[in-house]
PDB file of C-alpha atoms in Angstrom:
ATOM      1  CA  MET A   1       0.527 -24.492  30.654  1.00  0.00           C
ATOM      2  CA  PRO A   2       0.542 -26.282  33.976  1.00  0.00           C
ATOM      3  CA  LYS A   3       0.539 -29.839  34.010  1.00  0.00           C
ATOM      4  CA  GLU A   4      -3.348 -30.581  35.908  1.00  0.00           C
ATOM      5  CA  LYS A   5      -3.387 -33.331  38.431  1.00  0.00           C
ATOM      6  CA  LEU A   6      -4.625 -36.046  37.597  1.00  0.00           C
ATOM      7  CA  PRO A   7      -7.632 -38.087  39.243  1.00  0.00           C
ATOM      8  CA  GLN A   8      -7.338 -39.772  42.316  1.00  0.00           C
ATOM      9  CA  GLN A   9      -9.084 -42.816  41.103  1.00  0.00           C
ATOM     10  CA  TYR A  10      -6.830 -42.805  37.902  1.00  0.00           C
ATOM     11  CA  ILE A  11      -3.502 -42.405  40.565  1.00  0.00           C
ATOM     12  CA  GLN A  12      -5.403 -45.357  42.897  1.00  0.00           C
ATOM     13  CA  MET A  13      -5.873 -48.041  40.008  1.00  0.00           C
ATOM     14  CA  LYS A  14      -2.200 -47.265  38.695  1.00  0.00           C
ATOM     15  CA  LYS A  15      -0.456 -47.551  41.770  1.00  0.00           C
ATOM     16  CA  ARG A  16      -2.693 -50.756  42.561  1.00  0.00           C
ATOM     17  CA  HIS A  17      -1.839 -52.125  38.742  1.00  0.00           C
ATOM     18  CA  GLU A  18       1.401 -50.664  38.316  1.00  0.00           C
ATOM     19  CA  LYS A  19       2.797 -53.381  35.347  1.00  0.00           C
ATOM     20  CA  LEU A  20      -1.149 -52.983  33.608  1.00  0.00           C
ATOM     21  CA  PHE A  21      -0.727 -49.494  33.387  1.00  0.00           C
ATOM     22  CA  ASN A  22       2.470 -49.425  32.523  1.00  0.00           C
ATOM     23  CA  ALA A  23       2.367 -51.870  29.865  1.00  0.00           C
ATOM     24  CA  ILE A  24      -1.401 -50.325  28.479  1.00  0.00           C
ATOM     25  CA  GLU A  25       1.109 -47.061  28.537  1.00  0.00           C
ATOM     26  CA  GLU A  26       3.789 -48.753  26.231  1.00  0.00           C
ATOM     27  CA  VAL A  27       1.014 -49.957  23.830  1.00  0.00           C
ATOM     28  CA  GLY A  28      -0.113 -45.814  23.421  1.00  0.00           C
ATOM     29  CA  LYS A  29       3.420 -45.123  22.315  1.00  0.00           C
ATOM     30  CA  THR A  30       3.897 -47.974  20.247  1.00  0.00           C
ATOM     31  CA  VAL A  31       0.950 -47.372  18.108  1.00  0.00           C
ATOM     32  CA  ARG A  32       1.436 -43.733  17.647  1.00  0.00           C
ATOM     33  CA  GLN A  33       4.487 -44.230  16.138  1.00  0.00           C
ATOM     34  CA  GLU A  34       3.613 -47.715  13.722  1.00  0.00           C
ATOM     35  CA  GLY A  35       1.886 -44.643  11.217  1.00  0.00           C
ATOM     36  CA  PRO A  36       2.395 -41.553   9.677  1.00  0.00           C
ATOM     37  CA  LEU A  37      -0.306 -39.437  11.354  1.00  0.00           C
ATOM     38  CA  ASP A  38       1.635 -36.763  13.276  1.00  0.00           C
ATOM     39  CA  GLU A  39       1.075 -36.144  17.130  1.00  0.00           C
ATOM     40  CA  ASN A  40      -1.800 -33.983  17.343  1.00  0.00           C
ATOM     41  CA  THR A  41      -3.816 -35.410  14.726  1.00  0.00           C
ATOM     42  CA  ALA A  42      -3.487 -38.928  16.832  1.00  0.00           C
ATOM     43  CA  HIS A  43      -4.614 -37.095  19.701  1.00  0.00           C
ATOM     44  CA  LEU A  44      -7.425 -35.649  18.106  1.00  0.00           C
ATOM     45  CA  ILE A  45      -8.618 -39.485  16.551  1.00  0.00           C
ATOM     46  CA  GLN A  46      -8.256 -40.516  20.474  1.00  0.00           C
ATOM     47  CA  LEU A  47     -10.449 -38.060  21.513  1.00  0.00           C
ATOM     48  CA  ALA A  48     -13.501 -38.341  19.304  1.00  0.00           C
ATOM     49  CA  ALA A  49     -13.820 -42.356  19.868  1.00  0.00           C
ATOM     50  CA  ALA A  50     -13.837 -41.217  23.656  1.00  0.00           C
ATOM     51  CA  ALA A  51     -16.307 -38.796  22.431  1.00  0.00           C
ATOM     52  CA  THR A  52     -18.106 -41.344  20.814  1.00  0.00           C
ATOM     53  CA  VAL A  53     -18.367 -44.170  23.088  1.00  0.00           C
ATOM     54  CA  HIS A  54     -20.026 -41.952  25.722  1.00  0.00           C
ATOM     55  CA  SER A  55     -17.012 -41.628  28.271  1.00  0.00           C
ATOM     56  CA  GLU A  56     -16.416 -38.761  30.223  1.00  0.00           C
ATOM     57  CA  GLY A  57     -13.263 -39.979  32.254  1.00  0.00           C
ATOM     58  CA  ALA A  58     -11.541 -40.767  28.471  1.00  0.00           C
ATOM     59  CA  VAL A  59     -13.005 -37.230  26.873  1.00  0.00           C
ATOM     60  CA  HIS A  60     -11.324 -35.493  30.165  1.00  0.00           C
ATOM     61  CA  SER A  61      -7.825 -37.581  29.925  1.00  0.00           C
ATOM     62  CA  HIS A  62      -7.734 -36.996  26.096  1.00  0.00           C
ATOM     63  CA  VAL A  63      -8.113 -33.749  26.205  1.00  0.00           C
ATOM     64  CA  ARG A  64      -5.844 -33.108  28.375  1.00  0.00           C
ATOM     65  CA  ARG A  65      -3.319 -34.908  26.503  1.00  0.00           C
ATOM     66  CA  ALA A  66      -3.895 -33.374  23.283  1.00  0.00           C
ATOM     67  CA  LEU A  67      -3.279 -29.805  25.395  1.00  0.00           C
ATOM     68  CA  GLU A  68       0.140 -30.559  26.532  1.00  0.00           C
ATOM     69  CA  ALA A  69       0.730 -32.160  22.947  1.00  0.00           C
ATOM     70  CA  GLY A  70       0.009 -28.568  21.645  1.00  0.00           C
ATOM     71  CA  VAL A  71      -3.311 -29.176  20.416  1.00  0.00           C
ATOM     72  CA  THR A  72      -5.390 -25.907  20.650  1.00  0.00           C
ATOM     73  CA  PRO A  73      -8.920 -25.351  22.494  1.00  0.00           C
ATOM     74  CA  ASP A  74     -10.230 -24.681  18.935  1.00  0.00           C
ATOM     75  CA  GLU A  75      -8.733 -27.398  17.138  1.00  0.00           C
ATOM     76  CA  ILE A  76     -10.058 -29.669  20.081  1.00  0.00           C
ATOM     77  CA  TYR A  77     -13.632 -28.171  20.162  1.00  0.00           C
ATOM     78  CA  HIS A  78     -13.454 -28.618  16.480  1.00  0.00           C
ATOM     79  CA  ALA A  79     -12.398 -32.494  16.360  1.00  0.00           C
ATOM     80  CA  ILE A  80     -15.498 -32.643  18.435  1.00  0.00           C
ATOM     81  CA  ILE A  81     -18.328 -30.707  16.342  1.00  0.00           C
ATOM     82  CA  LEU A  82     -17.413 -32.693  13.765  1.00  0.00           C
ATOM     83  CA  LEU A  83     -18.872 -35.644  14.826  1.00  0.00           C
ATOM     84  CA  THR A  84     -22.265 -33.955  15.061  1.00  0.00           C
ATOM     85  CA  SER A  85     -23.805 -36.197  12.003  1.00  0.00           C
ATOM     86  CA  THR A  86     -22.051 -39.063  13.504  1.00  0.00           C
ATOM     87  CA  ILE A  87     -22.669 -38.973  16.857  1.00  0.00           C
ATOM     88  CA  GLY A  88     -25.796 -36.748  17.194  1.00  0.00           C
ATOM     89  CA  PHE A  89     -25.713 -33.495  18.672  1.00  0.00           C
ATOM     90  CA  PRO A  90     -26.448 -34.097  22.362  1.00  0.00           C
ATOM     91  CA  THR A  91     -23.558 -36.439  22.487  1.00  0.00           C
ATOM     92  CA  VAL A  92     -21.263 -33.669  21.056  1.00  0.00           C
ATOM     93  CA  VAL A  93     -22.986 -31.648  23.509  1.00  0.00           C
ATOM     94  CA  ALA A  94     -21.783 -33.841  26.608  1.00  0.00           C
ATOM     95  CA  ALA A  95     -18.423 -34.001  24.939  1.00  0.00           C
ATOM     96  CA  LEU A  96     -17.834 -30.669  24.733  1.00  0.00           C
ATOM     97  CA  SER A  97     -18.562 -29.663  28.139  1.00  0.00           C
ATOM     98  CA  TRP A  98     -16.402 -32.408  29.267  1.00  0.00           C
ATOM     99  CA  ALA A  99     -13.839 -31.223  26.897  1.00  0.00           C
ATOM    100  CA  GLU A 100     -14.549 -27.605  28.682  1.00  0.00           C
ATOM    101  CA  ASP A 101     -13.800 -28.982  32.329  1.00  0.00           C
ATOM    102  CA  VAL A 102      -9.930 -29.320  31.269  1.00  0.00           C
ATOM    103  CA  ILE A 103      -9.755 -26.662  29.038  1.00  0.00           C
ATOM    104  CA  LYS A 104     -11.439 -24.484  32.018  1.00  0.00           C
ATOM    105  CA  LYS A 105      -9.048 -25.599  34.659  1.00  0.00           C
ATOM    106  CA  ARG A 106      -6.373 -24.755  32.319  1.00  0.00           C
ATOM    107  CA  LYS A 107      -7.197 -21.628  31.595  1.00  0.00           C
ATOM    108  CA  LYS A 108      -6.387 -20.568  35.578  1.00  0.00           C
TER     109      LYS A 108
END
């Protein structure tokens, strides 16, 4: 699976604040290793949180990361639709469209 190019805004911010981004990435690695959840489950939880806070950029990022970890598109869709009774249908539809942005790019 080809690695997708990161958004330009992210790249610029990472260059400008390299120490901060490195620290944030290290925190992410550490918390994933602190408990019994497998990597795919952790990615799906983070994706669900991104959808819940209506963050298109975070949904894109977590879908990208989940796919790179081996999560299937069907698992991503299921994780998002499971949120329907919690965050509402319109928010789920938005999150599905953001996920699809990344998934479609991977299929090309």
